[in-house]
Amino acid sequence: MNIGIRDIADMAIVAFVFYKLYMLIRETRAEQLIKGIILLLLATQVSGWLQLHVINWILRNTMTVGVIAILIVFQPELRRALEYIGRTKFLTKSIIDIEEEEIKNAVSELTEAVGSLSRQKIGALIVIERETGLSEVVETGTEIRGKISSGLLINIFIPNTPLHDGAVVMRKNQILAAGCLLPLTDNPNISKALGTRHRAGIGITERSDSMVVIVSEETGSISIAENGKLRRFLDVEKLSEILLKSYEAEENRKLQFLKMKWRQKDE
């Protein structure tokens, strides 16, 4: 059998797709469910070889009904995968289009507020929207639509105030809403030492491409959640560096996309 360039390209594309799918479900409950499905498929095949007709009939019918069950059980993961596909540059445009000076000002105000909250050991949960819209999350809180300022952020999270017990959602250089509810992570590998605030921060990054800044109420430590991962014990300087790099990366991707479009037009 001759293997041509098309065959190699075909196999490479399939391998790339499977790798991306694995990265989407890695360290989530879907990973364990996939292992269970693989075991059921192997058991069905083995029971057929051994002519265990009753067991084979039960397994085959279970797998048939299981297709519908998979769609229900995997709903969060399927949604996450479709959102990931939808974030590709040929289907959407970047929502982070703030001018460089506005970016620096927004990051400065945010880090100043986080630093103050950290020193006072006041808990905070700040979600930075990127390409995946968070309108559903915004609707669970109180709309603000105010420009980012350290004073406003600090006042929101002061204990015993109406909006302190929830998340702030930011878009571009604007605070959209406060007191928002976030989904908790289902990841069983998360440290038991982490409380609801950290689990909520990780949870929203599993369902979107947002970045979340978290301040611990117990220790005042600063963390960042992104892509379902948590970076802990950051200082204000490191936080500022991470945020600036994140904004700059989005801006660079946007510029590259625009350049590609202009080149295509010229051609």
mmCIF file of N, CA and C in Angstrom, residues 84-157:
data_model
loop_
_atom_site.group_PDB
_atom_site.id
_atom_site.type_symbol
_atom_site.label_atom_id
_atom_site.label_comp_id
_atom_site.label_asym_id
_atom_site.label_seq_id
_atom_site.Cartn_x
_atom_site.Cartn_y
_atom_site.Cartn_z
ATOM 1 N N TYR A 84 -14.769 27.203 22.019
ATOM 2 C CA TYR A 84 -13.362 27.242 21.605
ATOM 3 C C TYR A 84 -13.262 27.381 20.091
ATOM 4 N N ILE A 85 -14.097 26.605 19.367
ATOM 5 C CA ILE A 85 -14.106 26.697 17.905
ATOM 6 C C ILE A 85 -14.589 28.078 17.469
ATOM 7 N N GLY A 86 -15.604 28.585 18.163
ATOM 8 C CA GLY A 86 -16.163 29.880 17.812
ATOM 9 C C GLY A 86 -15.230 31.042 18.056
ATOM 10 N N ARG A 87 -14.179 30.828 18.868
ATOM 11 C CA ARG A 87 -13.242 31.906 19.146
ATOM 12 C C ARG A 87 -12.159 32.035 18.077
ATOM 13 N N THR A 88 -12.184 31.150 17.065
ATOM 14 C CA THR A 88 -11.183 31.253 16.008
ATOM 15 C C THR A 88 -11.364 32.558 15.255
ATOM 16 N N LYS A 89 -10.282 33.097 14.719
ATOM 17 C CA LYS A 89 -10.283 34.443 14.185
ATOM 18 C C LYS A 89 -11.115 34.621 12.919
ATOM 19 N N PHE A 90 -11.399 33.519 12.197
ATOM 20 C CA PHE A 90 -12.193 33.710 10.991
ATOM 21 C C PHE A 90 -13.681 33.746 11.291
ATOM 22 N N LEU A 91 -14.065 33.494 12.554
ATOM 23 C CA LEU A 91 -15.474 33.553 12.918
ATOM 24 C C LEU A 91 -15.819 34.728 13.825
ATOM 25 N N THR A 92 -14.828 35.334 14.433
ATOM 26 C CA THR A 92 -15.112 36.406 15.373
ATOM 27 C C THR A 92 -13.998 37.412 15.375
ATOM 28 N N LYS A 93 -14.250 38.535 15.962
ATOM 29 C CA LYS A 93 -13.216 39.553 16.096
ATOM 30 C C LYS A 93 -12.918 39.750 17.573
ATOM 31 N N SER A 94 -11.727 40.200 17.883
ATOM 32 C CA SER A 94 -11.327 40.422 19.272
ATOM 33 C C SER A 94 -12.163 41.528 19.888
ATOM 34 N N ILE A 95 -12.606 41.319 21.127
ATOM 35 C CA ILE A 95 -13.372 42.353 21.815
ATOM 36 C C ILE A 95 -12.450 43.255 22.617
ATOM 37 N N ILE A 96 -11.158 42.917 22.686
ATOM 38 C CA ILE A 96 -10.221 43.744 23.450
ATOM 39 C C ILE A 96 -9.543 44.697 22.486
ATOM 40 N N ASP A 97 -10.127 45.857 22.307
ATOM 41 C CA ASP A 97 -9.597 46.817 21.343
ATOM 42 C C ASP A 97 -9.336 48.161 22.008
ATOM 43 N N ILE A 98 -8.874 48.124 23.239
ATOM 44 C CA ILE A 98 -8.585 49.349 23.967
ATOM 45 C C ILE A 98 -7.243 49.901 23.492
ATOM 46 N N GLU A 99 -7.124 51.218 23.455
ATOM 47 C CA GLU A 99 -5.860 51.841 23.113
ATOM 48 C C GLU A 99 -4.823 51.523 24.186
ATOM 49 N N GLU A 100 -3.554 51.572 23.795
ATOM 50 C CA GLU A 100 -2.454 51.198 24.691
ATOM 51 C C GLU A 100 -2.491 51.983 26.001
ATOM 52 N N GLU A 101 -2.749 53.285 25.927
ATOM 53 C CA GLU A 101 -2.774 54.108 27.133
ATOM 54 C C GLU A 101 -3.920 53.704 28.049
ATOM 55 N N GLU A 102 -5.072 53.378 27.453
ATOM 56 C CA GLU A 102 -6.227 52.946 28.240
ATOM 57 C C GLU A 102 -5.963 51.597 28.900
ATOM 58 N N ILE A 103 -5.236 50.714 28.180
ATOM 59 C CA ILE A 103 -4.880 49.414 28.748
ATOM 60 C C ILE A 103 -4.022 49.599 29.997
ATOM 61 N N LYS A 104 -2.983 50.418 29.864
ATOM 62 C CA LYS A 104 -2.094 50.652 31.001
ATOM 63 C C LYS A 104 -2.843 51.261 32.170
ATOM 64 N N ASN A 105 -3.765 52.177 31.882
ATOM 65 C CA ASN A 105 -4.533 52.821 32.941
ATOM 66 C C ASN A 105 -5.457 51.816 33.635
ATOM 67 N N ALA A 106 -6.128 50.959 32.824
ATOM 68 C CA ALA A 106 -7.028 49.958 33.400
ATOM 69 C C ALA A 106 -6.271 48.975 34.282
ATOM 70 N N VAL A 107 -5.116 48.509 33.798
ATOM 71 C CA VAL A 107 -4.300 47.572 34.579
ATOM 72 C C VAL A 107 -3.786 48.237 35.851
ATOM 73 N N SER A 108 -3.386 49.495 35.746
ATOM 74 C CA SER A 108 -2.889 50.230 36.909
ATOM 75 C C SER A 108 -3.966 50.358 37.981
ATOM 76 N N GLU A 109 -5.184 50.739 37.563
ATOM 77 C CA GLU A 109 -6.290 50.887 38.512
ATOM 78 C C GLU A 109 -6.650 49.539 39.144
ATOM 79 N N LEU A 110 -6.651 48.496 38.321
ATOM 80 C CA LEU A 110 -7.001 47.164 38.821
ATOM 81 C C LEU A 110 -5.975 46.659 39.828
ATOM 82 N N THR A 111 -4.690 46.768 39.487
ATOM 83 C CA THR A 111 -3.647 46.274 40.394
ATOM 84 C C THR A 111 -3.575 47.100 41.680
ATOM 85 N N GLU A 112 -3.841 48.399 41.577
ATOM 86 C CA GLU A 112 -3.857 49.237 42.779
ATOM 87 C C GLU A 112 -4.973 48.789 43.733
ATOM 88 N N ALA A 113 -6.151 48.500 43.171
ATOM 89 C CA ALA A 113 -7.272 48.030 43.985
ATOM 90 C C ALA A 113 -6.977 46.667 44.602
ATOM 91 N N VAL A 114 -6.427 45.757 43.789
ATOM 92 C CA VAL A 114 -6.119 44.413 44.280
ATOM 93 C C VAL A 114 -5.063 44.467 45.384
ATOM 94 N N GLY A 115 -4.053 45.314 45.199
ATOM 95 C CA GLY A 115 -3.019 45.467 46.224
ATOM 96 C C GLY A 115 -3.600 45.955 47.538
ATOM 97 N N SER A 116 -4.504 46.927 47.475
ATOM 98 C CA SER A 116 -5.139 47.458 48.685
ATOM 99 C C SER A 116 -6.009 46.403 49.353
ATOM 100 N N LEU A 117 -6.791 45.686 48.560
ATOM 101 C CA LEU A 117 -7.648 44.629 49.107
ATOM 102 C C LEU A 117 -6.817 43.520 49.736
ATOM 103 N N SER A 118 -5.694 43.197 49.103
ATOM 104 C CA SER A 118 -4.803 42.159 49.627
ATOM 105 C C SER A 118 -4.229 42.554 50.988
ATOM 106 N N ARG A 119 -3.784 43.798 51.100
ATOM 107 C CA ARG A 119 -3.213 44.266 52.376
ATOM 108 C C ARG A 119 -4.245 44.255 53.500
ATOM 109 N N GLN A 120 -5.501 44.533 53.140
ATOM 110 C CA GLN A 120 -6.563 44.574 54.144
ATOM 111 C C GLN A 120 -7.224 43.210 54.366
ATOM 112 N N LYS A 121 -6.779 42.221 53.592
ATOM 113 C CA LYS A 121 -7.354 40.870 53.640
ATOM 114 C C LYS A 121 -8.863 40.903 53.389
ATOM 115 N N ILE A 122 -9.226 41.601 52.330
ATOM 116 C CA ILE A 122 -10.616 41.665 51.886
ATOM 117 C C ILE A 122 -10.750 40.804 50.628
ATOM 118 N N GLY A 123 -11.623 39.823 50.661
ATOM 119 C CA GLY A 123 -11.788 38.916 49.534
ATOM 120 C C GLY A 123 -12.320 39.622 48.301
ATOM 121 N N ALA A 124 -11.847 39.199 47.134
ATOM 122 C CA ALA A 124 -12.291 39.792 45.877
ATOM 123 C C ALA A 124 -12.258 38.758 44.759
ATOM 124 N N LEU A 125 -13.163 38.938 43.798
ATOM 125 C CA LEU A 125 -13.263 38.038 42.653
ATOM 126 C C LEU A 125 -13.577 38.899 41.428
ATOM 127 N N ILE A 126 -12.588 39.049 40.544
ATOM 128 C CA ILE A 126 -12.708 39.964 39.406
ATOM 129 C C ILE A 126 -12.513 39.191 38.109
ATOM 130 N N VAL A 127 -13.543 39.155 37.282
ATOM 131 C CA VAL A 127 -13.516 38.420 36.018
ATOM 132 C C VAL A 127 -13.256 39.392 34.876
ATOM 133 N N ILE A 128 -12.244 39.094 34.076
ATOM 134 C CA ILE A 128 -11.913 39.922 32.910
ATOM 135 C C ILE A 128 -12.394 39.199 31.655
ATOM 136 N N GLU A 129 -13.430 39.741 31.041
ATOM 137 C CA GLU A 129 -13.985 39.134 29.827
ATOM 138 C C GLU A 129 -13.024 39.311 28.663
ATOM 139 N N ARG A 130 -12.917 38.264 27.838
ATOM 140 C CA ARG A 130 -12.068 38.359 26.654
ATOM 141 C C ARG A 130 -12.933 38.164 25.412
ATOM 142 N N GLU A 131 -12.772 37.056 24.697
ATOM 143 C CA GLU A 131 -13.544 36.872 23.467
ATOM 144 C C GLU A 131 -14.892 36.208 23.708
ATOM 145 N N THR A 132 -14.970 35.320 24.684
ATOM 146 C CA THR A 132 -16.238 34.670 25.003
ATOM 147 C C THR A 132 -17.093 35.628 25.823
ATOM 148 N N GLY A 133 -18.270 35.981 25.309
ATOM 149 C CA GLY A 133 -19.151 36.904 26.021
ATOM 150 C C GLY A 133 -19.653 36.309 27.335
ATOM 151 N N LEU A 134 -19.795 37.154 28.341
ATOM 152 C CA LEU A 134 -20.240 36.705 29.665
ATOM 153 C C LEU A 134 -21.562 37.378 30.059
ATOM 154 N N SER A 135 -22.408 37.626 29.076
ATOM 155 C CA SER A 135 -23.680 38.309 29.346
ATOM 156 C C SER A 135 -24.544 37.528 30.332
ATOM 157 N N GLU A 136 -24.501 36.186 30.241
ATOM 158 C CA GLU A 136 -25.301 35.365 31.152
ATOM 159 C C GLU A 136 -24.854 35.567 32.594
ATOM 160 N N VAL A 137 -23.540 35.702 32.789
ATOM 161 C CA VAL A 137 -23.015 35.938 34.135
ATOM 162 C C VAL A 137 -23.373 37.344 34.602
ATOM 163 N N VAL A 138 -23.250 38.321 33.722
ATOM 164 C CA VAL A 138 -23.567 39.714 34.058
ATOM 165 C C VAL A 138 -25.013 39.844 34.534
ATOM 166 N N GLU A 139 -25.922 39.094 33.910
ATOM 167 C CA GLU A 139 -27.338 39.169 34.249
ATOM 168 C C GLU A 139 -27.641 38.679 35.658
ATOM 169 N N THR A 140 -26.733 37.887 36.263
ATOM 170 C CA THR A 140 -26.958 37.396 37.627
ATOM 171 C C THR A 140 -26.587 38.433 38.685
ATOM 172 N N GLY A 141 -25.939 39.526 38.274
ATOM 173 C CA GLY A 141 -25.497 40.540 39.226
ATOM 174 C C GLY A 141 -26.222 41.861 39.043
ATOM 175 N N THR A 142 -25.626 42.920 39.575
ATOM 176 C CA THR A 142 -26.176 44.280 39.474
ATOM 177 C C THR A 142 -25.367 45.068 38.449
ATOM 178 N N GLU A 143 -26.044 45.589 37.450
ATOM 179 C CA GLU A 143 -25.356 46.311 36.381
ATOM 180 C C GLU A 143 -24.763 47.621 36.898
ATOM 181 N N ILE A 144 -23.527 47.900 36.477
ATOM 182 C CA ILE A 144 -22.830 49.122 36.894
ATOM 183 C C ILE A 144 -22.459 49.978 35.682
ATOM 184 N N ARG A 145 -21.809 49.378 34.688
ATOM 185 C CA ARG A 145 -21.378 50.074 33.471
ATOM 186 C C ARG A 145 -20.559 51.324 33.802
ATOM 187 N N GLY A 146 -19.578 51.162 34.671
ATOM 188 C CA GLY A 146 -18.734 52.280 35.053
ATOM 189 C C GLY A 146 -17.292 52.055 34.664
ATOM 190 N N LYS A 147 -16.555 53.135 34.442
ATOM 191 C CA LYS A 147 -15.153 53.045 34.085
ATOM 192 C C LYS A 147 -14.355 52.459 35.246
ATOM 193 N N ILE A 148 -13.360 51.649 34.925
ATOM 194 C CA ILE A 148 -12.551 51.001 35.956
ATOM 195 C C ILE A 148 -11.803 52.042 36.775
ATOM 196 N N SER A 149 -11.949 51.939 38.101
ATOM 197 C CA SER A 149 -11.171 52.773 39.011
ATOM 198 C C SER A 149 -10.912 51.980 40.274
ATOM 199 N N SER A 150 -9.764 52.219 40.884
ATOM 200 C CA SER A 150 -9.408 51.477 42.099
ATOM 201 C C SER A 150 -10.405 51.750 43.213
ATOM 202 N N GLY A 151 -10.852 53.015 43.330
ATOM 203 C CA GLY A 151 -11.810 53.367 44.380
ATOM 204 C C GLY A 151 -13.117 52.614 44.256
ATOM 205 N N LEU A 152 -13.623 52.500 43.014
ATOM 206 C CA LEU A 152 -14.884 51.792 42.792
ATOM 207 C C LEU A 152 -14.742 50.317 43.107
ATOM 208 N N LEU A 153 -13.644 49.711 42.672
ATOM 209 C CA LEU A 153 -13.431 48.281 42.938
ATOM 210 C C LEU A 153 -13.307 48.006 44.431
ATOM 211 N N ILE A 154 -12.560 48.845 45.125
ATOM 212 C CA ILE A 154 -12.388 48.660 46.573
ATOM 213 C C ILE A 154 -13.726 48.779 47.283
ATOM 214 N N ASN A 155 -14.521 49.792 46.929
ATOM 215 C CA ASN A 155 -15.821 49.998 47.575
ATOM 216 C C ASN A 155 -16.776 48.834 47.340
ATOM 217 N N ILE A 156 -16.696 48.230 46.151
ATOM 218 C CA ILE A 156 -17.575 47.098 45.842
ATOM 219 C C ILE A 156 -17.332 45.936 46.792
ATOM 220 N N PHE A 157 -16.050 45.671 47.115
ATOM 221 C CA PHE A 157 -15.712 44.482 47.905
ATOM 222 C C PHE A 157 -15.603 44.739 49.413
#
